[in-house]
Amino acid sequence: MSLLFLLLASITLSGCSEPQETRQANPVAVSVVTLEATEVRPSTEFVARTAASAKADITPRIEAEIREILFTEGAKVSQGELLIRLEDTRASADLQQADAELAAARAEMESATRNLRRGEEVSEKGFLSAADLDKLKDRFSAAESRLKAAQAAVQKADTNLEYAEIRAPFNGWIGRLNYDVGAVVGPTTGPITSVLVTDPVYVEFQVNEADFVSFRRRGAESAEAFSKSLGLSLTLPDGERYEQPGVLDFADVQTDASTGTVAMRAVFPNPDAVLVPGLYVTLRVEGQSGEAQVLVPQVAVQETIEGKFVLVVDDQNQVAQHFIQTGSREGALLVVNSGLEAGDQVIVEGLQKVRSGVTVSAVQKQIDPQTGALIQTGEASQ
């Protein structure tokens, strides 16, 4: 019985070892990307905020009741477009009164002119005393002053009547309405709405004192040329990159003593109105020239308490662990400061199935540097 049991056990163990050998004979398939050296321009990222490149608060210049609102909130408006019509009854009455006073002043002026002319004629013949002639001159001067005052009153009343119609000061987008029809508004009640220019749009950010001093040390002319050579791009709040590039537009002439930073501003085209004022965005500023650096897909990088590492497949299709140091992010890639070289094959898919020292079947793929999407380019290596 014992001999038979040993024989059966030997057969059983022999049968169980065959699948293990079969598993070892079939390497795990993984996806790899071959690293390349690419020119990378030095870059810095800032948290920034968008702002309108021009803004006008629509505040009434006269006190009156809102009679009509002729725009839609959030709509695009054109320069000179009628936005709001105020009640103009009072302004019209003031203009009529000013016109009447002007007519009376003109009549008085004509009378004073005729009397002075006659007085001068008879004075030459000795029929009018010098004192009486002086009185005629004084009446003429008073009439002339009243005429000028009446003309100014008409001009003011006419202007106030024009102020009853509020028009757009420039092309832009109109904001939210703060008062409705029937509300009495005036110079002290605050703006009825606002008109904003968002094409182009400003992007405002802060830089530290050291970077600002380095920038200013280049001098006025070279600084202007330097700013034009910078590459400025935006990442929107949804993580997408804004397609339009920007340029540096303004640097403040003083630092903020509380933060040790200097306010700066960039300008970006915004023809499709994608950017609205008040957005928090990431501004990326790239330098003038770069150097060749190895880039690794961010998806390939793992991290432990010892640091960041990737799994590399060598010429023998064996996996090796490489600890690396990384720099700035370039889309879906990371700059490698140390630990990898151009030509290394890093695993980007199947990381959980392998470990250092095992043999794998590597499938070559390419990666989209912006989105991180993988594209198969070749057959698996054995």
mmCIF file of C-alpha atoms in Angstrom:
data_model
loop_
_atom_site.group_PDB
_atom_site.id
_atom_site.type_symbol
_atom_site.label_atom_id
_atom_site.label_comp_id
_atom_site.label_asym_id
_atom_site.label_seq_id
_atom_site.Cartn_x
_atom_site.Cartn_y
_atom_site.Cartn_z
ATOM 1 C CA MET A 1 0.000 0.000 0.000
ATOM 2 C CA SER A 2 2.746 2.478 0.860
ATOM 3 C CA LEU A 3 4.573 1.747 -2.412
ATOM 4 C CA LEU A 4 1.388 2.338 -4.411
ATOM 5 C CA PHE A 5 0.741 5.623 -2.522
ATOM 6 C CA LEU A 6 4.236 6.918 -3.273
ATOM 7 C CA LEU A 7 3.850 6.041 -6.929
ATOM 8 C CA LEU A 8 0.538 7.915 -7.189
ATOM 9 C CA ALA A 9 1.934 10.932 -5.367
ATOM 10 C CA SER A 10 4.916 11.034 -7.735
ATOM 11 C CA ILE A 11 2.616 11.012 -10.758
ATOM 12 C CA THR A 12 0.452 13.770 -9.261
ATOM 13 C CA LEU A 13 3.393 16.046 -8.539
ATOM 14 C CA SER A 14 4.803 15.454 -11.991
ATOM 15 C CA GLY A 15 1.487 16.485 -13.548
ATOM 16 C CA CYS A 16 1.267 19.682 -11.466
ATOM 17 C CA SER A 17 4.721 20.861 -12.521
ATOM 18 C CA GLU A 18 3.867 20.893 -16.226
ATOM 19 C CA PRO A 19 1.528 23.952 -16.169
ATOM 20 C CA GLN A 20 4.112 25.905 -14.133
ATOM 21 C CA GLU A 21 6.775 25.228 -16.756
ATOM 22 C CA THR A 22 4.239 26.218 -19.423
ATOM 23 C CA ARG A 23 3.533 29.523 -17.635
ATOM 24 C CA GLN A 24 7.241 30.285 -17.385
ATOM 25 C CA ALA A 25 7.644 29.520 -21.087
ATOM 26 C CA ASN A 26 5.082 32.188 -22.023
ATOM 27 C CA PRO A 27 6.391 35.667 -21.081
ATOM 28 C CA VAL A 28 3.914 38.309 -19.991
ATOM 29 C CA ALA A 29 3.042 40.818 -22.736
ATOM 30 C CA VAL A 30 3.636 44.457 -21.835
ATOM 31 C CA SER A 31 3.518 47.719 -23.769
ATOM 32 C CA VAL A 32 6.693 49.796 -23.961
ATOM 33 C CA VAL A 33 7.672 53.212 -25.295
ATOM 34 C CA THR A 34 11.189 53.890 -26.532
ATOM 35 C CA LEU A 35 12.476 57.127 -25.042
ATOM 36 C CA GLU A 36 13.819 59.889 -27.263
ATOM 37 C CA ALA A 37 15.752 63.073 -26.613
ATOM 38 C CA THR A 38 13.674 66.144 -27.458
ATOM 39 C CA GLU A 39 14.472 69.830 -27.277
ATOM 40 C CA VAL A 40 12.806 71.233 -24.175
ATOM 41 C CA ARG A 41 12.616 74.969 -23.562
ATOM 42 C CA PRO A 42 12.961 76.014 -19.906
ATOM 43 C CA SER A 43 9.536 76.849 -18.558
ATOM 44 C CA THR A 44 7.713 78.107 -15.504
ATOM 45 C CA GLU A 45 4.046 77.855 -14.623
ATOM 46 C CA PHE A 46 2.014 80.494 -12.798
ATOM 47 C CA VAL A 47 -1.456 80.536 -11.336
ATOM 48 C CA ALA A 48 -3.101 83.407 -13.201
ATOM 49 C CA ARG A 49 -6.481 85.031 -13.639
ATOM 50 C CA THR A 50 -8.184 86.396 -16.718
ATOM 51 C CA ALA A 51 -9.477 89.964 -16.923
ATOM 52 C CA ALA A 52 -11.228 92.129 -19.496
ATOM 53 C CA SER A 53 -8.879 94.231 -21.608
ATOM 54 C CA ALA A 54 -11.347 97.134 -21.313
ATOM 55 C CA LYS A 55 -14.346 97.773 -19.074
ATOM 56 C CA ALA A 56 -16.883 100.598 -18.915
ATOM 57 C CA ASP A 57 -19.461 100.915 -16.138
ATOM 58 C CA ILE A 58 -22.684 102.227 -17.629
ATOM 59 C CA THR A 59 -23.652 104.898 -15.070
ATOM 60 C CA PRO A 60 -26.353 107.508 -15.868
ATOM 61 C CA ARG A 61 -25.199 111.129 -15.903
ATOM 62 C CA ILE A 62 -28.608 112.528 -15.015
ATOM 63 C CA GLU A 63 -31.177 111.501 -12.429
ATOM 64 C CA ALA A 64 -34.154 109.948 -14.180
ATOM 65 C CA GLU A 65 -36.403 106.919 -14.353
ATOM 66 C CA ILE A 66 -35.489 103.990 -16.606
ATOM 67 C CA ARG A 67 -38.073 103.903 -19.383
ATOM 68 C CA GLU A 68 -36.693 101.222 -21.745
ATOM 69 C CA ILE A 69 -33.962 98.579 -21.660
ATOM 70 C CA LEU A 70 -32.932 97.703 -25.195
ATOM 71 C CA PHE A 71 -30.289 94.984 -24.707
ATOM 72 C CA THR A 72 -30.110 91.372 -23.624
ATOM 73 C CA GLU A 73 -27.879 90.560 -20.683
ATOM 74 C CA GLY A 74 -24.701 88.769 -21.734
ATOM 75 C CA ALA A 75 -25.118 89.740 -25.396
ATOM 76 C CA LYS A 76 -22.602 91.292 -27.738
ATOM 77 C CA VAL A 77 -23.067 95.022 -28.377
ATOM 78 C CA SER A 78 -21.602 97.458 -30.905
ATOM 79 C CA GLN A 79 -20.167 100.896 -30.336
ATOM 80 C CA GLY A 80 -22.928 103.536 -30.423
ATOM 81 C CA GLU A 81 -25.728 100.997 -29.983
ATOM 82 C CA LEU A 82 -28.647 102.329 -27.898
ATOM 83 C CA LEU A 83 -28.759 100.375 -24.636
ATOM 84 C CA ILE A 84 -31.055 102.270 -22.259
ATOM 85 C CA ARG A 85 -33.581 105.053 -22.671
ATOM 86 C CA LEU A 86 -34.307 107.191 -19.591
ATOM 87 C CA GLU A 87 -37.395 109.319 -18.962
ATOM 88 C CA ASP A 88 -36.732 112.567 -20.844
ATOM 89 C CA THR A 89 -39.769 114.679 -19.895
ATOM 90 C CA ARG A 90 -37.827 116.772 -17.418
ATOM 91 C CA ALA A 91 -34.864 117.128 -19.763
ATOM 92 C CA SER A 92 -37.158 118.177 -22.599
ATOM 93 C CA ALA A 93 -38.857 120.767 -20.384
ATOM 94 C CA ASP A 94 -35.506 122.120 -19.281
ATOM 95 C CA LEU A 95 -34.451 122.437 -22.913
ATOM 96 C CA GLN A 96 -37.656 124.288 -23.841
ATOM 97 C CA GLN A 97 -37.154 126.680 -20.931
ATOM 98 C CA ALA A 98 -33.521 127.247 -21.911
ATOM 99 C CA ASP A 99 -34.556 127.914 -25.511
ATOM 100 C CA ALA A 100 -37.090 130.506 -24.312
ATOM 101 C CA GLU A 101 -34.516 132.210 -22.120
ATOM 102 C CA LEU A 102 -32.078 132.216 -25.011
ATOM 103 C CA ALA A 103 -34.660 133.881 -27.260
ATOM 104 C CA ALA A 104 -35.272 136.578 -24.634
ATOM 105 C CA ALA A 105 -31.528 137.108 -24.177
ATOM 106 C CA ARG A 106 -31.067 137.504 -27.919
ATOM 107 C CA ALA A 107 -33.859 140.069 -28.104
ATOM 108 C CA GLU A 108 -32.330 141.974 -25.193
ATOM 109 C CA MET A 109 -28.947 141.792 -26.879
ATOM 110 C CA GLU A 110 -30.346 143.142 -30.125
ATOM 111 C CA SER A 111 -32.007 146.017 -28.272
ATOM 112 C CA ALA A 112 -28.863 146.848 -26.321
ATOM 113 C CA THR A 113 -26.829 146.762 -29.522
ATOM 114 C CA ARG A 114 -29.181 149.167 -31.319
ATOM 115 C CA ASN A 115 -29.302 151.565 -28.352
ATOM 116 C CA LEU A 116 -25.539 151.611 -28.005
ATOM 117 C CA ARG A 117 -25.060 152.251 -31.738
ATOM 118 C CA ARG A 118 -27.526 155.183 -31.663
ATOM 119 C CA GLY A 119 -25.986 156.545 -28.495
ATOM 120 C CA GLU A 120 -22.545 156.540 -30.041
ATOM 121 C CA GLU A 121 -23.909 158.400 -33.087
ATOM 122 C CA VAL A 122 -25.596 161.166 -31.095
ATOM 123 C CA SER A 123 -22.728 161.335 -28.619
ATOM 124 C CA GLU A 124 -20.396 162.356 -31.468
ATOM 125 C CA LYS A 125 -22.769 165.281 -32.219
ATOM 126 C CA GLY A 126 -22.869 166.352 -28.561
ATOM 127 C CA PHE A 127 -26.477 165.364 -27.885
ATOM 128 C CA LEU A 128 -25.635 162.612 -25.305
ATOM 129 C CA SER A 129 -23.520 162.946 -22.210
ATOM 130 C CA ALA A 130 -20.608 160.658 -21.493
ATOM 131 C CA ALA A 131 -22.417 159.279 -18.419
ATOM 132 C CA ASP A 132 -25.465 158.253 -20.421
ATOM 133 C CA LEU A 133 -23.227 156.630 -23.043
ATOM 134 C CA ASP A 134 -21.530 154.629 -20.294
ATOM 135 C CA LYS A 135 -24.929 153.386 -19.138
ATOM 136 C CA LEU A 136 -25.703 152.165 -22.639
ATOM 137 C CA LYS A 137 -22.364 150.356 -22.758
ATOM 138 C CA ASP A 138 -23.078 148.727 -19.380
ATOM 139 C CA ARG A 139 -26.492 147.530 -20.596
ATOM 140 C CA PHE A 140 -24.850 146.104 -23.714
ATOM 141 C CA SER A 141 -22.258 144.214 -21.629
ATOM 142 C CA ALA A 142 -24.969 142.857 -19.309
ATOM 143 C CA ALA A 143 -27.067 141.732 -22.270
ATOM 144 C CA GLU A 144 -24.025 140.064 -23.819
ATOM 145 C CA SER A 145 -23.335 138.176 -20.585
ATOM 146 C CA ARG A 146 -26.951 137.045 -20.280
ATOM 147 C CA LEU A 147 -26.842 135.825 -23.885
ATOM 148 C CA LYS A 148 -23.758 133.734 -23.216
ATOM 149 C CA ALA A 149 -25.376 132.303 -20.066
ATOM 150 C CA ALA A 150 -28.530 131.455 -21.981
ATOM 151 C CA GLN A 151 -26.511 129.776 -24.745
ATOM 152 C CA ALA A 152 -24.664 127.682 -22.116
ATOM 153 C CA ALA A 153 -27.967 126.747 -20.491
ATOM 154 C CA VAL A 154 -29.322 125.531 -23.842
ATOM 155 C CA GLN A 155 -26.182 123.517 -24.463
ATOM 156 C CA LYS A 156 -26.424 121.930 -21.003
ATOM 157 C CA ALA A 157 -30.128 121.144 -21.406
ATOM 158 C CA ASP A 158 -29.490 119.685 -24.858
ATOM 159 C CA THR A 159 -26.672 117.523 -23.472
ATOM 160 C CA ASN A 160 -28.866 116.315 -20.609
ATOM 161 C CA LEU A 161 -31.495 115.339 -23.142
ATOM 162 C CA GLU A 162 -28.847 113.349 -25.013
ATOM 163 C CA TYR A 163 -27.880 111.694 -21.722
ATOM 164 C CA ALA A 164 -31.398 110.283 -21.566
ATOM 165 C CA GLU A 165 -30.220 107.840 -24.233
ATOM 166 C CA ILE A 166 -27.332 105.658 -23.072
ATOM 167 C CA ARG A 167 -25.248 104.048 -25.820
ATOM 168 C CA ALA A 168 -22.443 101.476 -25.876
ATOM 169 C CA PRO A 169 -19.023 103.158 -25.625
ATOM 170 C CA PHE A 170 -17.272 100.448 -27.672
ATOM 171 C CA ASN A 171 -17.719 96.974 -29.122
ATOM 172 C CA GLY A 172 -17.910 94.347 -26.400
ATOM 173 C CA TRP A 173 -20.093 92.136 -24.214
ATOM 174 C CA ILE A 174 -22.687 93.583 -21.887
ATOM 175 C CA GLY A 175 -23.057 92.261 -18.369
ATOM 176 C CA ARG A 176 -25.850 91.755 -15.876
ATOM 177 C CA LEU A 177 -28.536 94.388 -15.354
ATOM 178 C CA ASN A 178 -28.538 95.969 -11.895
ATOM 179 C CA TYR A 179 -31.764 97.984 -12.257
ATOM 180 C CA ASP A 180 -35.073 97.285 -13.966
ATOM 181 C CA VAL A 181 -37.514 99.479 -15.861
ATOM 182 C CA GLY A 182 -39.116 101.995 -13.506
ATOM 183 C CA ALA A 183 -36.116 102.389 -11.228
ATOM 184 C CA VAL A 184 -34.893 105.921 -10.626
ATOM 185 C CA VAL A 185 -31.158 106.093 -11.275
ATOM 186 C CA GLY A 186 -28.544 108.794 -11.294
ATOM 187 C CA PRO A 187 -24.832 109.546 -10.988
ATOM 188 C CA THR A 188 -24.773 108.398 -7.344
ATOM 189 C CA THR A 189 -26.828 105.194 -7.658
ATOM 190 C CA GLY A 190 -24.049 103.122 -9.235
ATOM 191 C CA PRO A 191 -23.757 101.483 -12.661
ATOM 192 C CA ILE A 192 -26.789 100.064 -14.411
ATOM 193 C CA THR A 193 -24.587 97.479 -16.146
ATOM 194 C CA SER A 194 -21.088 97.126 -17.628
ATOM 195 C CA VAL A 195 -19.616 96.616 -21.081
ATOM 196 C CA LEU A 196 -16.480 94.464 -21.325
ATOM 197 C CA VAL A 197 -13.924 93.876 -24.055
ATOM 198 C CA THR A 198 -12.732 90.250 -23.997
ATOM 199 C CA ASP A 199 -10.913 90.036 -27.318
ATOM 200 C CA PRO A 200 -8.127 90.274 -26.552
ATOM 201 C CA VAL A 201 -8.232 89.187 -22.914
ATOM 202 C CA TYR A 202 -5.712 89.980 -20.181
ATOM 203 C CA VAL A 203 -4.069 87.279 -18.069
ATOM 204 C CA GLU A 204 -2.696 88.704 -14.817
ATOM 205 C CA PHE A 205 -0.100 86.930 -12.666
ATOM 206 C CA GLN A 206 2.630 87.555 -10.081
ATOM 207 C CA VAL A 207 6.390 86.863 -10.289
ATOM 208 C CA ASN A 208 8.892 86.913 -7.451
ATOM 209 C CA GLU A 209 11.350 89.756 -7.022
ATOM 210 C CA ALA A 210 14.413 87.781 -8.158
ATOM 211 C CA ASP A 211 12.899 86.812 -11.503
ATOM 212 C CA PHE A 212 11.638 90.349 -12.020
ATOM 213 C CA VAL A 213 15.068 91.884 -11.330
ATOM 214 C CA SER A 214 16.652 89.429 -13.770
ATOM 215 C CA PHE A 215 14.106 90.476 -16.370
ATOM 216 C CA ARG A 216 14.667 94.212 -15.814
ATOM 217 C CA ARG A 217 18.442 93.867 -15.871
ATOM 218 C CA ARG A 218 18.266 93.118 -19.584
ATOM 219 C CA GLY A 219 17.423 96.771 -20.284
ATOM 220 C CA ALA A 220 14.414 98.371 -21.915
ATOM 221 C CA GLU A 221 15.077 97.451 -25.552
ATOM 222 C CA SER A 222 16.398 93.945 -24.936
ATOM 223 C CA ALA A 223 13.614 93.290 -22.423
ATOM 224 C CA GLU A 224 11.047 94.105 -25.100
ATOM 225 C CA ALA A 225 12.729 91.751 -27.550
ATOM 226 C CA PHE A 226 13.046 89.130 -24.832
ATOM 227 C CA SER A 227 9.356 89.333 -23.951
ATOM 228 C CA LYS A 228 8.372 88.870 -27.595
ATOM 229 C CA SER A 229 10.499 85.736 -27.856
ATOM 230 C CA LEU A 230 8.826 84.046 -24.879
ATOM 231 C CA GLY A 231 6.304 81.316 -25.509
ATOM 232 C CA LEU A 232 3.121 81.856 -23.476
ATOM 233 C CA SER A 233 0.341 79.295 -23.285
ATOM 234 C CA LEU A 234 -2.675 78.625 -21.070
ATOM 235 C CA THR A 235 -4.209 75.568 -19.474
ATOM 236 C CA LEU A 236 -7.912 76.077 -18.813
ATOM 237 C CA PRO A 237 -9.770 75.055 -15.625
ATOM 238 C CA ASP A 238 -11.022 71.869 -17.346
ATOM 239 C CA GLY A 239 -7.418 70.776 -17.984
ATOM 240 C CA GLU A 240 -7.507 71.501 -21.710
ATOM 241 C CA ARG A 241 -4.828 73.624 -23.340
ATOM 242 C CA TYR A 242 -5.962 76.911 -24.885
ATOM 243 C CA GLU A 243 -5.128 76.936 -28.585
ATOM 244 C CA GLN A 244 -4.151 80.611 -28.921
ATOM 245 C CA PRO A 245 -0.625 81.752 -27.856
ATOM 246 C CA GLY A 246 -0.120 84.960 -25.905
ATOM 247 C CA VAL A 247 2.496 87.688 -25.443
ATOM 248 C CA LEU A 248 3.842 89.491 -22.396
ATOM 249 C CA ASP A 249 2.245 92.929 -22.219
ATOM 250 C CA PHE A 250 2.974 94.696 -18.927
ATOM 251 C CA ALA A 251 5.195 94.591 -15.846
ATOM 252 C CA ASP A 252 4.505 96.812 -12.848
ATOM 253 C CA VAL A 253 7.079 99.408 -11.796
ATOM 254 C CA GLN A 254 6.993 98.442 -8.116
ATOM 255 C CA THR A 255 6.837 95.330 -5.938
ATOM 256 C CA ASP A 256 4.126 94.356 -3.502
ATOM 257 C CA ALA A 257 5.809 94.754 -0.129
ATOM 258 C CA SER A 258 3.464 92.268 1.559
ATOM 259 C CA THR A 259 4.120 89.405 -0.899
ATOM 260 C CA GLY A 260 7.493 90.266 -2.454
ATOM 261 C CA THR A 261 6.055 89.862 -5.944
ATOM 262 C CA VAL A 262 5.553 92.023 -9.000
ATOM 263 C CA ALA A 263 2.317 92.181 -10.988
ATOM 264 C CA MET A 264 2.657 91.214 -14.646
ATOM 265 C CA ARG A 265 0.202 90.801 -17.483
ATOM 266 C CA ALA A 266 -0.061 88.832 -20.691
ATOM 267 C CA VAL A 267 -2.449 89.313 -23.623
ATOM 268 C CA PHE A 268 -4.210 86.454 -25.429
ATOM 269 C CA PRO A 269 -6.468 86.589 -28.503
ATOM 270 C CA ASN A 270 -10.003 85.471 -27.690
ATOM 271 C CA PRO A 271 -12.006 85.542 -30.940
ATOM 272 C CA ASP A 272 -14.373 82.730 -29.904
ATOM 273 C CA ALA A 273 -15.019 84.160 -26.407
ATOM 274 C CA VAL A 274 -13.754 80.956 -24.757
ATOM 275 C CA LEU A 275 -12.065 83.001 -22.042
ATOM 276 C CA VAL A 276 -14.231 85.109 -19.749
ATOM 277 C CA PRO A 277 -12.982 87.524 -17.085
ATOM 278 C CA GLY A 278 -12.339 86.023 -13.662
ATOM 279 C CA LEU A 279 -11.162 82.541 -14.721
ATOM 280 C CA TYR A 280 -8.316 80.933 -12.793
ATOM 281 C CA VAL A 281 -5.930 79.460 -15.375
ATOM 282 C CA THR A 282 -2.398 78.067 -15.496
ATOM 283 C CA LEU A 283 -0.015 80.277 -17.454
ATOM 284 C CA ARG A 284 3.040 78.538 -18.877
ATOM 285 C CA VAL A 285 6.005 80.720 -19.824
ATOM 286 C CA GLU A 286 8.718 79.091 -21.938
ATOM 287 C CA GLY A 287 12.215 80.466 -22.450
ATOM 288 C CA GLN A 288 13.877 81.520 -25.680
ATOM 289 C CA SER A 289 15.895 78.367 -26.379
ATOM 290 C CA GLY A 290 16.122 74.854 -24.997
ATOM 291 C CA GLU A 291 18.316 71.785 -24.828
ATOM 292 C CA ALA A 292 17.840 68.123 -25.713
ATOM 293 C CA GLN A 293 16.358 66.196 -22.792
ATOM 294 C CA VAL A 294 14.850 62.752 -22.350
ATOM 295 C CA LEU A 295 11.097 62.691 -21.761
ATOM 296 C CA VAL A 296 9.287 59.804 -20.052
ATOM 297 C CA PRO A 297 5.523 59.165 -20.164
ATOM 298 C CA GLN A 298 3.954 60.182 -16.889
ATOM 299 C CA VAL A 299 1.894 56.980 -16.886
ATOM 300 C CA ALA A 300 5.118 54.918 -16.650
ATOM 301 C CA VAL A 301 6.328 56.616 -13.464
ATOM 302 C CA GLN A 302 5.650 54.932 -10.120
ATOM 303 C CA GLU A 303 6.621 56.128 -6.673
ATOM 304 C CA THR A 304 7.619 54.569 -3.357
ATOM 305 C CA ILE A 305 9.130 55.960 -0.165
ATOM 306 C CA GLU A 306 12.520 55.561 -1.879
ATOM 307 C CA GLY A 307 11.523 57.810 -4.756
ATOM 308 C CA LYS A 308 10.191 57.697 -8.298
ATOM 309 C CA PHE A 309 11.009 54.753 -10.566
ATOM 310 C CA VAL A 310 10.128 53.134 -13.896
ATOM 311 C CA LEU A 311 10.375 49.576 -15.196
ATOM 312 C CA VAL A 312 12.719 49.236 -18.171
ATOM 313 C CA VAL A 313 12.924 46.318 -20.639
ATOM 314 C CA ASP A 314 16.509 45.553 -21.725
ATOM 315 C CA ASP A 315 17.850 43.853 -24.876
ATOM 316 C CA GLN A 316 17.220 40.428 -23.298
ATOM 317 C CA ASN A 317 13.556 41.294 -22.675
ATOM 318 C CA GLN A 318 14.155 41.351 -18.935
ATOM 319 C CA VAL A 319 12.637 43.928 -16.616
ATOM 320 C CA ALA A 320 14.838 46.222 -14.548
ATOM 321 C CA GLN A 321 13.842 48.884 -12.046
ATOM 322 C CA HIS A 322 15.340 52.367 -12.603
ATOM 323 C CA PHE A 323 15.008 55.100 -9.996
ATOM 324 C CA ILE A 324 14.738 58.501 -11.675
ATOM 325 C CA GLN A 325 14.552 62.186 -10.941
ATOM 326 C CA THR A 326 12.086 64.239 -12.941
ATOM 327 C CA GLY A 327 11.707 67.891 -13.815
ATOM 328 C CA SER A 328 8.950 69.912 -15.446
ATOM 329 C CA ARG A 329 5.857 68.431 -17.032
ATOM 330 C CA GLU A 330 5.483 68.658 -20.821
ATOM 331 C CA GLY A 331 1.909 67.662 -21.581
ATOM 332 C CA ALA A 332 1.643 63.935 -20.820
ATOM 333 C CA LEU A 333 5.433 63.598 -20.426
ATOM 334 C CA LEU A 334 7.955 64.399 -17.693
ATOM 335 C CA VAL A 335 11.482 65.718 -18.171
ATOM 336 C CA VAL A 336 14.036 63.190 -16.882
ATOM 337 C CA ASN A 337 16.890 64.801 -14.965
ATOM 338 C CA SER A 338 18.633 61.482 -14.184
ATOM 339 C CA GLY A 339 18.129 57.725 -14.316
ATOM 340 C CA LEU A 340 17.194 57.179 -17.957
ATOM 341 C CA GLU A 341 18.742 57.612 -21.397
ATOM 342 C CA ALA A 342 17.465 57.953 -24.937
ATOM 343 C CA GLY A 343 16.712 54.493 -26.351
ATOM 344 C CA ASP A 344 15.522 52.989 -23.047
ATOM 345 C CA GLN A 345 12.267 51.057 -23.303
ATOM 346 C CA VAL A 346 9.940 51.845 -20.402
ATOM 347 C CA ILE A 347 6.802 49.877 -19.627
ATOM 348 C CA VAL A 348 3.602 51.913 -19.940
ATOM 349 C CA GLU A 349 1.021 49.082 -19.807
ATOM 350 C CA GLY A 350 1.102 45.866 -17.774
ATOM 351 C CA LEU A 351 3.031 47.348 -14.849
ATOM 352 C CA GLN A 352 1.002 45.390 -12.292
ATOM 353 C CA LYS A 353 1.831 42.047 -13.949
ATOM 354 C CA VAL A 354 5.630 42.229 -13.848
ATOM 355 C CA ARG A 355 8.507 42.895 -11.509
ATOM 356 C CA SER A 356 12.232 43.403 -11.782
ATOM 357 C CA GLY A 357 14.085 40.378 -13.204
ATOM 358 C CA VAL A 358 11.235 38.685 -15.097
ATOM 359 C CA THR A 359 11.231 38.117 -18.848
ATOM 360 C CA VAL A 360 8.474 39.817 -20.838
ATOM 361 C CA SER A 361 7.163 40.127 -24.372
ATOM 362 C CA ALA A 362 7.407 43.831 -25.224
ATOM 363 C CA VAL A 363 4.953 45.463 -27.643
ATOM 364 C CA GLN A 364 6.243 48.757 -29.064
ATOM 365 C CA LYS A 365 3.887 51.715 -28.835
ATOM 366 C CA GLN A 366 4.000 55.468 -29.325
ATOM 367 C CA ILE A 367 2.444 58.043 -27.048
ATOM 368 C CA ASP A 368 0.708 61.302 -27.866
ATOM 369 C CA PRO A 369 2.804 63.881 -26.000
ATOM 370 C CA GLN A 370 -0.227 66.010 -25.154
ATOM 371 C CA THR A 371 -3.035 63.541 -24.418
ATOM 372 C CA GLY A 372 -1.026 60.483 -23.365
ATOM 373 C CA ALA A 373 -2.944 58.215 -25.755
ATOM 374 C CA LEU A 374 -0.993 55.091 -26.779
ATOM 375 C CA ILE A 375 -0.689 53.896 -30.397
ATOM 376 C CA GLN A 376 0.644 50.468 -31.305
ATOM 377 C CA THR A 377 3.535 50.626 -33.776
ATOM 378 C CA GLY A 378 5.060 47.128 -33.882
ATOM 379 C CA GLU A 379 4.891 43.438 -32.997
ATOM 380 C CA ALA A 380 5.818 42.005 -29.653
ATOM 381 C CA SER A 381 9.497 41.146 -29.142
ATOM 382 C CA GLN A 382 10.237 37.645 -27.950
#
